[in-house]
Amino acid sequence: MNPRFTIEATDGAARLGRLHTAHGELQTPAFMPVGTYGTVKAMTPEELEGLGAQIILGNTFHLLLRPGPRVIAAHGGLHGFMHWQRPILTDSGGFQVFSLKSLRRLSEEGVRFRSPVDGSEVRLTPEDSMDMQLALRSDIAMALDDCTEHPASEGAARASMERSMRWAERSHRHYYATEPPGGLFGIVQGGMHPALRLASLEALLRLDWPGLAVGGLAVGETEEERLGILEGLVPHMPAQRPRYLMGVGRPEDIVAAVLRGIDMFDCVMPTRHARNGHLFTATGVINIRNSAHQDDTGPVDPGCECYTCRNYSRAYLRHLDRCNEILGARLNTIHNLHFYLALMRALREAIRAGTLTAWARDFLAARRAADAVA
Amino acid sequence: MNPRFTIEATDGAARLGRLHTAHGELQTPAFMPVGTYGTVKAMTPEELEGLGAQIILGNTFHLLLRPGPRVIAAHGGLHGFMHWQRPILTDSGGFQVFSLKSLRRLSEEGVRFRSPVDGSEVRLTPEDSMDMQLALRSDIAMALDDCTEHPASEGAARASMERSMRWAERSHRHYYATEPPGGLFGIVQGGMHPALRLASLEALLRLDWPGLAVGGLAVGETEEERLGILEGLVPHMPAQRPRYLMGVGRPEDIVAAVLRGIDMFDCVMPTRHARNGHLFTATGVINIRNSAHQDDTGPVDPGCECYTCRNYSRAYLRHLDRCNEILGARLNTIHNLHFYLALMRALREAIRAGTLTAWARDFLAARRAADAVA
C-alpha cells in the first residue's frame, strides 16, 4: 500500500505527523536507524523497538550484493529475513554506487560497477533498483537517482539532475506497474543551486509520489549551504506529503531541519560513532577511549535513562572498547540510538506543545556551548 | 562467605546438588559460561540469566592485565563492574600464564612473565593471585597451581604437583587471612598418573576447602586417559564437597563426567564456537558458513526453543556471519549457550528422576551417530 501521511500539529514550519504504512504507522519527525546488511549493527529488532525505533532503513546496494534478492525473497522479504515487523524504508542503491567512483560506468541506461565483494560486474538501472526493492518488500522505496558530485558547476549539476528526473520517471513507472507492497518516494536533486532544486521539484511533481526526499545534501557542503537549500526548497514542497532529508545528520542538523519543515531522517552517525567509542551526551560528544574515563565509575551521561547509563560505568565501557569486546559496541550503540530517538521524541513533544522555537534555541545554544568547551 | 554445598539426590555416582554463595545459590551439575574480560563475549547479564546461566567464570589473568585490580575494586568488585549479580568463580590465572611458555619464568616464589598487552614484567605468586581474586570479590576463588605440561614423565608430573600443593597451602593461608567474600577451591594435579592424583588429593585434604577441582585435564589427553583419571580419583574425593572439572568440555565430555560424579564445568567451547559459526544441534555440530545453508529458511535446530531458533533462519545467520556482523556472533552465542544450559537442566532432571543412566546412554549414542554421519 502507498503510505498515507496525516499532519496532527504544526509549529512554524515544523510538523507533527503520522505516516501509515503496511507495517503500521510512525510518528514524525522520525529518525531511521540504518540497517545496512539486514541488521542495525549490533542490535536485535526487540532492542530497537525498546529504544523507540519506529522505522529502519535498509541498503539496497549492500543487500543486492549479499545475500542477493533470491535469498531475501525466499523469506518473504526483508521483514521476515531480519525479523523486523515495523516499517522499512530502502534506499535505491544509487548513493553507494556513486561512491565507488572509478569502479563504476555511468550511462543513460543506468550504472554498471564491479562488485566490491567478488569483482563480478553488476548492473543497476532504475528498473533493477525497483525490482530489488520490490523483492525486499519495503514499505517505502526510493527512486534511483544520479548522485550529483560536490562541488558541481551549474551545468554539471543540471545535467545530473535532469538525468535523475528521467530515472525518477522510469522508477515510478516500473515500481507502480504492478501492485507494490509499499510506496515510492521521489528525490529532489540539483546540487547547491537553488534554481535547479526548484526545477527538480517541478519535474517530480508531474507524477504523484506519497513522499519526497531531498538528496544530494550531507555530501560535504557547509551548514549555511545546506540550510540555504532547504529554505529555498522546502516551502515549495507539497505540505501534505512527508519530507525526508537523506543522510542527515548530527543532532543539531536534525533540529535545524525540523525547524524548516523536514519530517524524516537517516544517518549512520549514532551507530558508527558508537562502534568508534564516540558517545553523545547532553553536553557534547565524549570519546570513551580517552584515558580520562579509566577510573570513572559514573555513567556516560548522568541524565540519561538508557540501559547502558543505568547499569554501566564509563570505566567499564572504556575497558570493553580497549578489549574490542562485542558488548562494548552493543552498549555504546544502545546509548547513541537512545540519544537520537529521545531527541526525536522531544522534538515531537515540542511541536505538539507549540514550544519548538524556544526548545530548539535552548538545545542549539547548549550544543554550541558544549562544542566551544570540547 | 564460604560456599556451602547440599546434595539433594544421587543417581549412581552422579549428584544433584545446591551450592549456596554470597550471591545466591546454584544447582549442580552446573555449567559456567566463561567471561574472560568481565563479559561473557557478546552477551548482557540479563541475556545470560534468561538463558539459565547460574554462575559465570572470570579470568584473573586477563583482568589483572586489563583493566587491573584498582579499577575493578573501585566498582566494589567484578559483580558491580560488569553488572552481574549472580555468583562468579574466578580462576587463579595460572593456566593462562603457563600457556605463555617462553615468555614466563617459573620459580618457587611464583611466576614472572611479560604482559602480552604492554610488555611490562608482571609477577604472579599464590599471594598475588589471591589478592587479585579478593579484589574481584568472586564467590569462588581458585588456588594458584603449577599447570603440569602434557605429556609429562612421572618425575616431572610429581615435581609439578608437589609445587602446586605448596602453592595451594600458601593460597589457602593468604586467602583466609582476612574475612574473604567467598571461598577457595583447591585443585588436584598429577598429570596422567593415577597415583600422583591420589597423592595430590591427600595433600590437599590436610586443609579444609569448600570445594575441590580437578585441574590438568582438557590439555590434549585422550578421552580414555581423562576418564581413567576421573574414575581413579573422584570416588576418593569428599562426597560432601562440590567437584569442579576445569576446562571441560564437549557436551559428551560433560555427560561422561557427570556420570562419574563431577558437579561443575567451564569451557569456552559454546561461546568460541559460536563466534566461529559452529552451532550445536541435537544431531551434531553444523558450520553455518557452509554454502548448504545459503537458501535455508529453516532454523538451526527445529527442536530448539532458543530466541535464535524461534526467530531466525540458517540463511540469515549465514549471511550475518559472511558480513562479519555483530548480531551474528550474538545470535550464535545465544543458541550455543542455550544448548549447553539446557543440557545441564536435562542432566539435573535425569538425576532427580533416577533415569540418568538410560538418558546418558541415549544421548551419547545419538552423539556418536551424529559424529559418524558428520
XYZ file of C-alpha atoms in Angstrom:
748
model
C 0.000 0.000 0.000
C 1.045 3.603 -0.601
C 1.967 5.237 2.710
C -0.534 7.878 3.827
C 0.546 10.946 5.750
C -1.544 12.939 8.182
C -0.442 16.094 9.944
C -1.550 16.438 13.551
C 0.024 19.720 14.540
C 2.352 22.388 13.206
C 4.666 24.844 14.912
C 6.079 27.357 12.459
C 7.309 25.338 9.513
C 7.698 22.205 11.657
C 5.070 19.477 11.500
C 3.951 16.687 13.799
C 2.776 13.903 11.524
C 1.782 10.296 11.290
C 2.780 8.066 8.390
C 0.608 4.982 7.845
C 2.274 2.007 6.139
C 1.540 -1.668 5.551
C 3.619 -2.450 8.667
C 1.953 0.073 10.936
C 2.393 3.752 11.473
C 5.156 6.010 12.644
C 5.154 9.462 14.112
C 7.179 12.244 12.543
C 9.638 13.888 12.838
C 11.250 10.426 12.755
C 14.818 9.168 12.732
C 15.568 5.908 10.896
C 18.475 3.821 12.227
C 20.451 2.364 9.333
C 20.465 -1.420 8.852
C 22.966 -1.844 6.056
C 23.150 -5.624 5.759
C 19.723 -6.510 7.115
C 20.787 -5.669 10.679
C 21.120 -2.381 12.518
C 24.656 -3.170 13.581
C 24.855 -4.895 16.993
C 21.099 -4.625 17.746
C 18.198 -7.068 17.788
C 14.815 -5.878 16.496
C 13.403 -6.138 20.029
C 16.117 -3.832 21.335
C 15.413 -1.321 18.569
C 11.715 -1.381 19.426
C 12.548 -0.920 23.098
C 14.600 2.155 22.188
C 11.635 3.567 20.306
C 12.765 2.961 16.721
C 9.622 3.177 14.577
C 11.196 2.530 11.176
C 14.603 1.461 9.917
C 16.469 1.952 6.664
C 17.795 -0.959 4.599
C 20.522 -0.570 1.975
C 19.581 -1.929 -1.430
C 23.170 -1.819 -2.700
C 24.582 -3.957 0.090
C 21.696 -6.420 0.145
C 21.872 -6.768 -3.645
C 25.473 -7.959 -3.319
C 24.919 -10.028 -0.172
C 22.801 -12.138 0.168
C 21.062 -11.071 -3.063
C 17.349 -10.874 -3.869
C 16.673 -14.628 -4.131
C 17.521 -15.413 -0.515
C 15.549 -12.469 0.860
C 12.540 -13.178 -1.350
C 12.547 -16.759 -0.039
C 11.931 -15.255 3.419
C 9.001 -13.203 2.102
C 11.075 -10.019 2.042
C 13.408 -8.104 4.309
C 10.999 -8.028 7.254
C 10.923 -11.805 7.505
C 14.616 -12.197 6.735
C 15.721 -9.920 9.576
C 12.766 -10.448 11.972
C 11.698 -6.769 11.996
C 7.963 -6.214 11.818
C 7.749 -2.428 11.781
C 8.140 -0.259 8.654
C 11.252 -0.379 6.492
C 12.479 2.235 4.037
C 15.001 1.106 1.439
C 17.304 3.404 -0.451
C 17.856 2.911 -4.176
C 21.494 1.841 -4.058
C 22.488 4.886 -6.081
C 24.396 6.689 -3.355
C 26.662 3.705 -2.646
C 27.264 3.010 -6.332
C 28.313 6.580 -6.966
C 30.718 6.490 -4.057
C 32.569 3.672 -5.879
C 33.842 6.375 -8.308
C 36.410 4.743 -10.587
C 34.838 1.290 -10.302
C 31.592 2.387 -11.997
C 30.496 3.239 -15.544
C 27.532 5.542 -15.934
C 25.187 5.738 -18.926
C 21.646 6.805 -19.618
C 20.598 3.191 -19.075
C 21.907 3.146 -15.516
C 25.209 2.272 -13.887
C 27.484 -0.760 -14.096
C 30.079 -1.497 -11.464
C 32.431 -4.138 -10.156
C 31.114 -5.815 -7.024
C 33.420 -4.959 -4.117
C 32.529 -8.403 -2.730
C 33.507 -10.704 -5.598
C 34.589 -8.499 -8.527
C 31.704 -9.520 -10.763
C 30.028 -6.903 -12.981
C 26.712 -5.677 -11.583
C 24.141 -3.535 -13.406
C 21.880 -1.107 -11.604
C 19.234 0.617 -13.713
C 16.153 2.333 -12.311
C 14.248 -0.838 -13.163
C 16.853 -3.046 -11.437
C 16.682 -0.909 -8.304
C 12.889 -1.132 -8.280
C 12.983 -4.910 -8.769
C 15.378 -5.266 -5.848
C 13.326 -3.012 -3.592
C 10.177 -4.896 -4.593
C 11.944 -8.153 -3.646
C 12.828 -6.570 -0.293
C 9.120 -5.623 0.069
C 9.992 -2.380 1.822
C 7.212 -0.063 2.931
C 8.943 2.915 1.359
C 11.172 2.582 -1.695
C 13.338 5.306 -3.177
C 13.718 6.253 -6.840
C 17.160 5.666 -8.334
C 18.960 8.946 -8.774
C 22.209 10.141 -10.254
C 24.034 11.486 -7.228
C 25.492 14.837 -8.195
C 29.137 15.307 -7.297
C 30.051 18.005 -4.826
C 31.064 20.598 -5.732
C 29.461 20.686 -9.186
C 29.178 23.543 -11.690
C 25.665 24.619 -12.564
C 25.975 22.871 -15.928
C 27.128 19.610 -14.403
C 24.534 19.795 -11.639
C 21.786 20.474 -14.199
C 22.768 17.547 -16.422
C 22.945 15.237 -13.410
C 19.619 16.481 -12.042
C 17.888 16.083 -15.401
C 19.136 12.501 -15.657
C 17.832 11.883 -12.129
C 14.435 13.179 -13.217
C 14.339 10.825 -16.210
C 15.354 7.973 -13.895
C 12.710 9.034 -11.388
C 10.053 8.687 -14.082
C 11.372 5.246 -15.081
C 11.481 4.254 -11.399
C 7.908 5.382 -10.879
C 6.615 3.598 -13.972
C 8.355 0.322 -13.076
C 7.518 0.398 -9.370
C 3.814 1.006 -9.876
C 3.487 -1.350 -12.881
C 2.122 -3.993 -10.522
C 0.532 -3.724 -7.079
C 3.569 -2.776 -4.932
C 3.898 -3.624 -1.226
C 4.739 -0.006 -0.366
C 5.135 3.420 -1.889
C 7.896 5.166 -3.846
C 9.448 8.477 -2.828
C 10.949 10.807 -5.423
C 14.232 12.601 -4.720
C 14.937 16.273 -5.374
C 18.444 16.857 -6.726
C 20.195 19.934 -8.137
C 23.365 20.301 -6.085
C 23.914 23.613 -4.317
C 21.945 25.556 -6.931
C 18.556 26.778 -5.631
C 17.044 27.254 -9.083
C 17.954 23.697 -10.072
C 16.377 22.420 -6.878
C 13.106 24.100 -7.792
C 13.320 22.783 -11.344
C 13.875 19.287 -9.963
C 10.874 19.608 -7.680
C 8.726 20.843 -10.556
C 9.783 17.892 -12.706
C 8.997 15.414 -9.932
C 5.578 16.890 -9.296
C 4.416 15.808 -12.743
C 3.990 12.427 -11.041
C 2.235 11.515 -7.810
C 4.586 10.426 -5.012
C 3.480 9.515 -1.474
C 6.549 11.360 -0.194
C 9.508 13.378 -1.412
C 13.137 13.335 -0.356
C 15.905 15.885 -0.529
C 19.026 14.136 -1.844
C 22.492 15.383 -2.593
C 22.997 17.020 0.785
C 25.218 15.744 3.627
C 27.925 15.422 0.962
C 30.448 17.866 2.349
C 28.611 21.183 1.957
C 28.686 23.829 4.679
C 25.848 24.181 7.149
C 24.964 27.511 5.517
C 24.759 25.901 2.083
C 22.552 23.099 3.386
C 20.176 25.403 5.252
C 20.064 27.754 2.274
C 18.973 24.904 0.002
C 16.328 23.784 2.494
C 14.987 27.296 2.982
C 14.685 27.826 -0.764
C 13.151 24.439 -1.449
C 11.053 23.107 1.421
C 8.357 25.836 1.379
C 7.590 24.772 -2.205
C 7.314 21.056 -1.398
C 3.727 19.750 -1.073
C 2.629 20.308 2.522
C 0.544 17.150 2.611
C 3.478 14.813 1.813
C 6.258 13.682 4.169
C 9.664 15.228 3.506
C 12.786 13.145 4.005
C 16.258 14.687 4.242
C 18.610 11.877 3.246
C 21.764 11.150 5.236
C 21.389 13.926 7.834
C 22.945 14.072 10.362
C 24.264 15.474 13.620
C 21.672 16.175 16.329
C 21.887 19.924 15.685
C 21.456 19.351 11.937
C 18.281 17.395 12.578
C 16.862 20.100 14.831
C 17.672 22.787 12.249
C 15.975 20.778 9.502
C 12.870 20.047 11.578
C 12.555 23.791 12.159
C 12.479 24.152 8.360
C 9.758 21.539 7.803
C 11.612 18.219 7.354
C 9.882 15.078 8.701
C 12.245 12.134 8.221
C 15.945 11.480 8.688
C 18.509 8.719 8.451
C 22.172 8.683 9.348
C 24.824 6.123 10.281
C 26.274 8.568 12.793
C 24.779 7.207 16.056
C 25.623 3.588 15.228
C 29.015 4.191 13.596
C 30.085 6.663 16.278
C 29.117 4.067 18.889
C 31.423 1.448 17.432
C 34.216 4.009 17.400
C 33.633 4.905 21.048
C 32.096 8.340 20.398
C 29.089 8.794 22.663
C 26.504 11.576 22.547
C 25.670 13.390 25.773
C 23.672 16.451 26.732
C 26.930 18.348 26.949
C 28.616 17.105 23.783
C 30.290 14.016 22.379
C 32.759 12.123 24.556
C 35.393 9.674 23.351
C 35.176 6.679 25.658
C 38.730 5.666 24.635
C 40.103 8.707 26.412
C 42.180 7.759 29.460
C 40.212 10.311 31.490
C 37.455 7.687 31.747
C 39.769 4.926 33.030
C 38.665 5.138 36.669
C 35.295 6.817 36.166
C 32.630 4.775 37.942
C 29.886 7.144 36.765
C 27.651 6.679 33.722
C 28.222 8.184 30.272
C 25.519 10.786 30.907
C 24.049 11.170 34.412
C 20.769 12.465 32.978
C 20.368 9.585 30.516
C 17.878 6.798 31.211
C 19.150 4.264 28.684
C 20.045 0.693 29.675
C 23.752 1.460 29.315
C 23.725 4.511 31.568
C 21.524 2.820 34.162
C 23.856 -0.168 34.555
C 27.408 0.501 33.405
C 30.218 2.923 34.138
C 32.417 4.887 31.780
C 35.344 2.820 33.087
C 33.610 -0.418 32.098
C 32.717 0.870 28.631
C 36.290 2.065 28.131
C 37.563 -1.357 29.223
C 35.247 -3.146 26.773
C 36.345 -0.851 23.973
C 40.038 -1.428 24.716
C 39.467 -5.186 24.702
C 37.478 -4.930 21.450
C 34.562 -6.667 23.133
C 31.288 -7.054 21.249
C 29.350 -5.986 24.335
C 31.081 -2.598 24.140
C 29.744 -1.973 20.635
C 26.310 -3.084 21.836
C 26.172 -0.858 24.914
C 27.534 2.150 23.020
C 25.002 1.648 20.218
C 22.133 1.422 22.709
C 23.229 4.699 24.252
C 23.648 6.608 20.990
C 20.411 5.351 19.449
C 18.602 6.219 22.669
C 20.038 9.731 22.387
C 18.791 10.175 18.817
C 15.387 8.608 19.400
C 14.851 10.593 22.602
C 15.754 13.716 20.626
C 13.023 12.899 18.113
C 10.502 12.365 20.925
C 11.451 15.718 22.419
C 11.036 17.410 19.028
C 7.596 15.865 18.574
C 6.521 16.934 22.056
C 7.741 20.483 21.470
C 5.812 20.738 18.184
C 2.671 19.415 19.853
C 3.099 21.893 22.706
C 3.869 24.738 20.309
C 7.171 25.396 22.060
C 9.584 24.264 19.376
C 11.247 27.629 18.771
C 12.257 28.095 22.398
C 13.150 24.414 22.796
C 15.371 24.483 19.722
C 17.052 27.728 20.744
C 17.996 26.233 24.120
C 19.101 22.957 22.551
C 21.271 24.579 19.915
C 22.765 27.010 22.429
C 23.719 24.120 24.719
C 25.311 22.282 21.781
C 27.314 25.341 20.773
C 28.450 25.863 24.353
C 29.485 22.219 24.551
C 31.359 22.460 21.238
C 33.131 25.571 22.452
C 34.365 23.655 25.514
C 35.311 20.490 23.584
C 31.183 -16.394 52.943
C 32.391 -19.897 52.250
C 30.076 -21.604 49.743
C 28.016 -24.415 51.270
C 27.046 -27.487 49.293
C 23.994 -29.654 49.832
C 23.186 -32.818 47.917
C 19.525 -33.318 47.062
C 19.636 -36.544 45.107
C 22.095 -39.045 43.677
C 21.889 -41.439 40.750
C 24.852 -43.796 40.680
C 27.919 -41.608 41.143
C 26.085 -38.534 39.838
C 24.767 -35.944 42.262
C 22.074 -33.281 42.164
C 23.298 -30.513 44.408
C 22.848 -26.952 45.500
C 25.711 -24.573 46.138
C 24.952 -21.590 48.372
C 27.088 -18.467 47.876
C 27.046 -14.817 48.907
C 25.322 -14.031 45.570
C 22.669 -16.714 45.799
C 22.626 -20.377 45.074
C 23.100 -22.534 42.022
C 22.017 -26.034 41.195
C 24.542 -28.638 40.134
C 25.581 -30.165 37.809
C 26.276 -26.631 36.557
C 27.998 -25.188 33.515
C 29.795 -21.850 33.873
C 29.987 -19.651 30.753
C 33.393 -18.005 30.533
C 33.630 -14.227 30.864
C 37.263 -13.576 30.111
C 37.429 -9.777 30.203
C 34.494 -9.116 32.528
C 31.982 -10.010 29.800
C 30.728 -13.324 28.502
C 31.519 -12.387 24.943
C 28.579 -10.761 23.107
C 26.072 -11.246 25.964
C 24.448 -8.969 28.520
C 23.948 -10.278 32.063
C 20.169 -10.200 31.518
C 20.521 -12.405 28.450
C 22.691 -14.861 30.386
C 20.107 -15.022 33.155
C 17.368 -15.563 30.599
C 19.337 -18.477 29.179
C 19.576 -20.011 32.649
C 23.194 -19.223 33.470
C 23.506 -19.534 37.251
C 27.198 -18.687 37.608
C 29.923 -17.418 35.318
C 33.694 -17.708 35.327
C 36.003 -14.681 35.300
C 39.650 -14.853 34.224
C 42.053 -13.430 36.776
C 44.950 -13.314 34.321
C 43.130 -11.177 31.750
C 41.510 -8.882 34.290
C 44.858 -8.402 36.047
C 46.307 -7.050 32.799
C 43.189 -5.111 31.756
C 41.743 -3.125 33.494
C 43.727 -4.176 36.588
C 42.591 -4.540 40.200
C 42.290 -0.831 41.033
C 39.537 -0.102 38.502
C 37.528 -3.181 39.446
C 37.899 -2.561 43.173
C 36.580 0.981 42.611
C 33.359 -0.668 41.367
C 33.137 -2.830 44.513
C 34.391 -5.897 42.646
C 33.705 -7.759 39.434
C 29.944 -8.051 40.054
C 29.490 -4.293 40.104
C 31.983 -3.697 37.312
C 30.198 -5.988 34.851
C 26.622 -5.686 36.231
C 26.252 -9.422 37.031
C 24.572 -10.146 40.339
C 24.708 -13.946 40.431
C 27.718 -15.997 41.603
C 31.119 -15.642 39.975
C 34.006 -18.117 40.091
C 37.435 -16.774 39.242
C 40.345 -18.898 38.112
C 43.816 -18.267 39.516
C 45.468 -17.005 36.341
C 47.885 -19.930 36.400
C 46.582 -21.715 33.339
C 46.937 -18.645 31.114
C 50.385 -17.791 32.451
C 51.650 -21.282 31.774
C 50.339 -21.162 28.223
C 52.691 -18.215 27.618
C 55.557 -20.769 27.681
C 58.744 -18.937 26.640
C 57.535 -15.580 27.941
C 57.435 -16.790 31.564
C 59.994 -17.594 34.257
C 58.976 -20.042 36.957
C 60.406 -20.242 40.469
C 59.283 -21.466 43.855
C 58.087 -17.933 44.595
C 55.685 -17.934 41.662
C 55.885 -16.938 38.042
C 57.025 -13.792 36.260
C 56.008 -13.007 32.723
C 55.906 -10.278 30.114
C 52.459 -8.765 29.731
C 51.140 -9.582 26.250
C 49.326 -6.232 26.432
C 52.158 -3.798 27.091
C 55.342 -5.867 27.555
C 55.779 -4.913 31.194
C 57.001 -7.554 33.686
C 54.212 -8.990 35.816
C 54.609 -11.222 38.880
C 52.039 -13.814 39.869
C 52.662 -15.606 43.165
C 49.995 -17.518 45.072
C 49.606 -14.434 47.245
C 49.292 -12.146 44.193
C 46.622 -14.379 42.713
C 44.675 -14.360 45.983
C 44.957 -10.562 46.255
C 43.618 -10.180 42.730
C 40.752 -12.596 43.321
C 39.946 -10.840 46.595
C 39.830 -7.543 44.693
C 37.461 -9.179 42.197
C 35.354 -10.320 45.191
C 34.439 -13.563 43.462
C 32.221 -16.061 45.268
C 34.586 -18.887 44.462
C 38.324 -18.342 44.068
C 40.836 -20.917 42.854
C 44.233 -21.736 44.332
C 47.221 -20.914 42.132
C 48.665 -24.098 40.706
C 51.645 -25.074 38.590
C 49.994 -26.416 35.459
C 51.739 -29.658 34.581
C 52.816 -29.973 30.966
C 51.276 -32.679 28.863
C 52.671 -35.201 28.339
C 54.878 -35.262 31.460
C 57.029 -38.055 32.869
C 56.094 -39.288 36.320
C 59.056 -37.427 37.785
C 58.169 -34.139 36.119
C 54.498 -34.560 36.974
C 55.380 -35.280 40.606
C 57.628 -32.243 40.967
C 54.991 -30.028 39.382
C 52.221 -31.481 41.535
C 54.241 -31.058 44.720
C 54.890 -27.407 43.892
C 51.163 -26.978 43.258
C 50.481 -28.408 46.707
C 52.894 -25.978 48.358
C 51.266 -23.131 46.414
C 47.822 -24.411 47.408
C 48.810 -24.124 51.056
C 50.152 -20.586 50.529
C 46.983 -19.682 48.602
C 44.813 -21.021 51.427
C 46.730 -19.223 54.124
C 46.661 -15.887 52.284
C 43.038 -16.115 51.140
C 41.668 -16.894 54.583
C 43.972 -14.468 56.444
C 41.121 -11.970 56.498
C 37.362 -12.436 56.139
C 37.068 -13.291 52.424
C 33.978 -12.548 50.298
C 33.840 -16.137 49.047
C 35.535 -19.490 49.361
C 38.695 -21.031 47.913
C 38.763 -24.291 45.963
C 41.867 -26.473 45.899
C 42.998 -28.090 42.630
C 44.103 -31.709 42.259
C 47.073 -32.081 39.879
C 49.315 -35.044 38.989
C 49.125 -35.293 35.196
C 48.053 -38.621 33.758
C 49.443 -40.577 36.720
C 46.676 -42.000 38.947
C 48.941 -42.459 41.973
C 50.069 -38.828 41.792
C 46.455 -37.729 41.578
C 45.707 -39.556 44.836
C 48.812 -38.116 46.456
C 47.717 -34.629 45.380
C 44.255 -35.176 46.834
C 45.726 -36.427 50.091
C 47.962 -33.352 50.333
C 45.052 -31.008 49.704
C 42.880 -32.678 52.304
C 45.211 -31.552 55.065
C 43.348 -28.247 54.675
C 39.636 -27.523 54.607
C 38.324 -26.399 51.206
C 34.660 -25.659 50.393
C 35.178 -27.411 47.076
C 37.809 -29.219 45.056
C 38.707 -29.025 41.391
C 40.385 -31.427 39.009
C 42.982 -29.486 37.023
C 45.430 -30.542 34.363
C 42.829 -32.241 32.185
C 41.433 -30.943 28.872
C 45.062 -30.406 27.888
C 45.236 -32.767 24.919
C 44.853 -36.161 26.621
C 42.665 -38.860 25.109
C 39.143 -39.434 26.321
C 40.282 -42.757 27.825
C 43.073 -41.045 29.759
C 40.704 -38.420 31.092
C 38.013 -40.866 32.151
C 40.664 -43.131 33.656
C 41.925 -40.291 35.822
C 38.395 -39.373 36.897
C 37.497 -42.976 37.708
C 40.613 -43.405 39.830
C 40.255 -40.078 41.594
C 36.653 -38.946 42.019
C 35.483 -41.808 44.293
C 38.150 -40.676 46.792
C 37.134 -37.011 46.744
C 34.994 -35.892 49.695
C 31.370 -36.614 48.855
C 30.085 -33.566 50.704
C 32.094 -31.053 48.629
C 31.396 -29.865 45.073
C 33.749 -31.209 42.416
C 34.766 -28.982 39.525
C 36.354 -30.355 36.346
C 38.250 -27.410 34.895
C 38.066 -26.586 31.181
C 35.753 -29.467 30.143
C 34.368 -29.561 27.535
C 32.277 -31.020 24.706
C 28.671 -31.935 25.597
C 29.538 -35.651 25.605
C 32.530 -34.991 27.869
C 30.295 -33.215 30.359
C 27.787 -36.068 30.387
C 30.562 -38.636 30.880
C 31.989 -36.628 33.786
C 28.602 -36.125 35.466
C 28.152 -39.891 35.334
C 31.410 -40.134 37.287
C 30.424 -37.642 39.991
C 31.535 -34.218 38.719
C 29.360 -31.217 39.641
C 30.780 -28.144 37.907
C 32.195 -27.324 34.488
C 33.525 -24.423 32.467
C 34.572 -24.224 28.851
C 34.943 -21.569 26.151
C 33.618 -24.005 23.571
C 29.985 -22.820 23.276
C 30.914 -19.141 23.062
C 34.055 -19.526 20.924
C 32.389 -21.998 18.585
C 29.515 -19.550 18.191
C 31.788 -16.766 17.004
C 33.353 -19.187 14.513
C 29.932 -20.214 13.186
C 29.914 -23.691 14.736
C 26.483 -24.378 16.192
C 25.437 -27.286 18.410
C 22.320 -29.243 17.474
C 20.676 -32.420 18.648
C 22.205 -34.164 15.656
C 25.710 -32.734 15.809
C 27.594 -29.516 15.145
C 26.843 -27.567 11.979
C 29.066 -24.947 10.356
C 26.797 -22.038 9.483
C 29.411 -20.829 6.953
C 28.704 -23.839 4.781
C 27.063 -22.868 1.487
C 24.457 -25.591 2.095
C 22.735 -23.115 4.425
C 22.641 -20.280 1.865
C 18.939 -20.646 0.999
C 17.785 -22.488 4.121
C 14.815 -20.646 5.599
C 14.587 -23.123 8.499
C 16.094 -22.673 11.965
C 19.431 -24.032 13.162
C 17.682 -26.790 15.103
C 13.930 -27.359 14.616
C 13.621 -28.781 18.126
C 15.391 -25.858 19.799
C 13.410 -23.235 21.686
C 16.084 -20.563 21.912
C 15.484 -16.976 20.750
C 17.682 -17.536 17.696
C 15.884 -20.656 16.506
C 12.460 -19.152 17.156
C 13.114 -16.060 15.041
C 15.918 -16.507 12.510
C 16.818 -18.804 9.639
C 20.058 -20.578 8.864
C 20.260 -18.403 5.715
C 20.088 -15.228 7.815
C 22.714 -16.462 10.290
C 24.996 -17.453 7.399
C 24.504 -14.001 5.863
C 25.372 -12.260 9.161
C 28.468 -14.421 9.528
C 29.624 -13.657 5.972
C 29.165 -9.944 6.601
C 31.002 -10.213 9.920
C 28.007 -8.674 11.676
C 27.990 -8.390 15.468
C 24.417 -9.664 15.571
C 25.599 -12.953 14.072
C 28.011 -13.531 16.955
C 25.204 -12.648 19.361
C 22.585 -14.966 17.880
C 25.058 -17.840 17.558
C 26.191 -17.382 21.159
C 22.609 -17.375 22.409
C 21.979 -20.633 20.592
C 25.115 -22.431 21.803
C 24.770 -21.291 25.412
C 21.124 -22.362 25.347
C 22.269 -25.782 24.144
C 24.758 -26.165 26.999
C 22.482 -24.805 29.700
C 19.543 -26.922 28.514
C 21.872 -29.922 28.616
C 22.639 -29.182 32.266
C 18.938 -28.865 33.079
C 18.291 -32.216 31.397
C 21.103 -33.811 33.396
C 19.711 -32.443 36.655
C 16.224 -33.669 35.822
C 17.520 -37.128 34.939
C 19.412 -37.378 38.232
C 16.354 -36.288 40.176
C 14.222 -38.830 38.310
C 16.823 -41.559 38.754
C 16.983 -42.090 34.993
C 20.459 -40.750 34.280
C 21.979 -43.998 33.055
C 19.371 -44.517 30.347
C 19.272 -40.816 29.480
C 23.044 -40.666 29.087
C 23.147 -43.875 27.039
C 20.635 -42.421 24.563
C 22.357 -39.040 24.493
C 25.808 -40.472 23.874
C 24.506 -42.896 21.246
C 22.849 -40.010 19.365
C 26.077 -38.015 19.504
C 28.119 -40.954 18.192
C 25.600 -41.500 15.399
C 25.771 -37.812 14.509
C 29.566 -37.871 14.552
C 29.577 -40.919 12.299
C 27.436 -39.018 9.778
C 29.362 -35.751 10.006
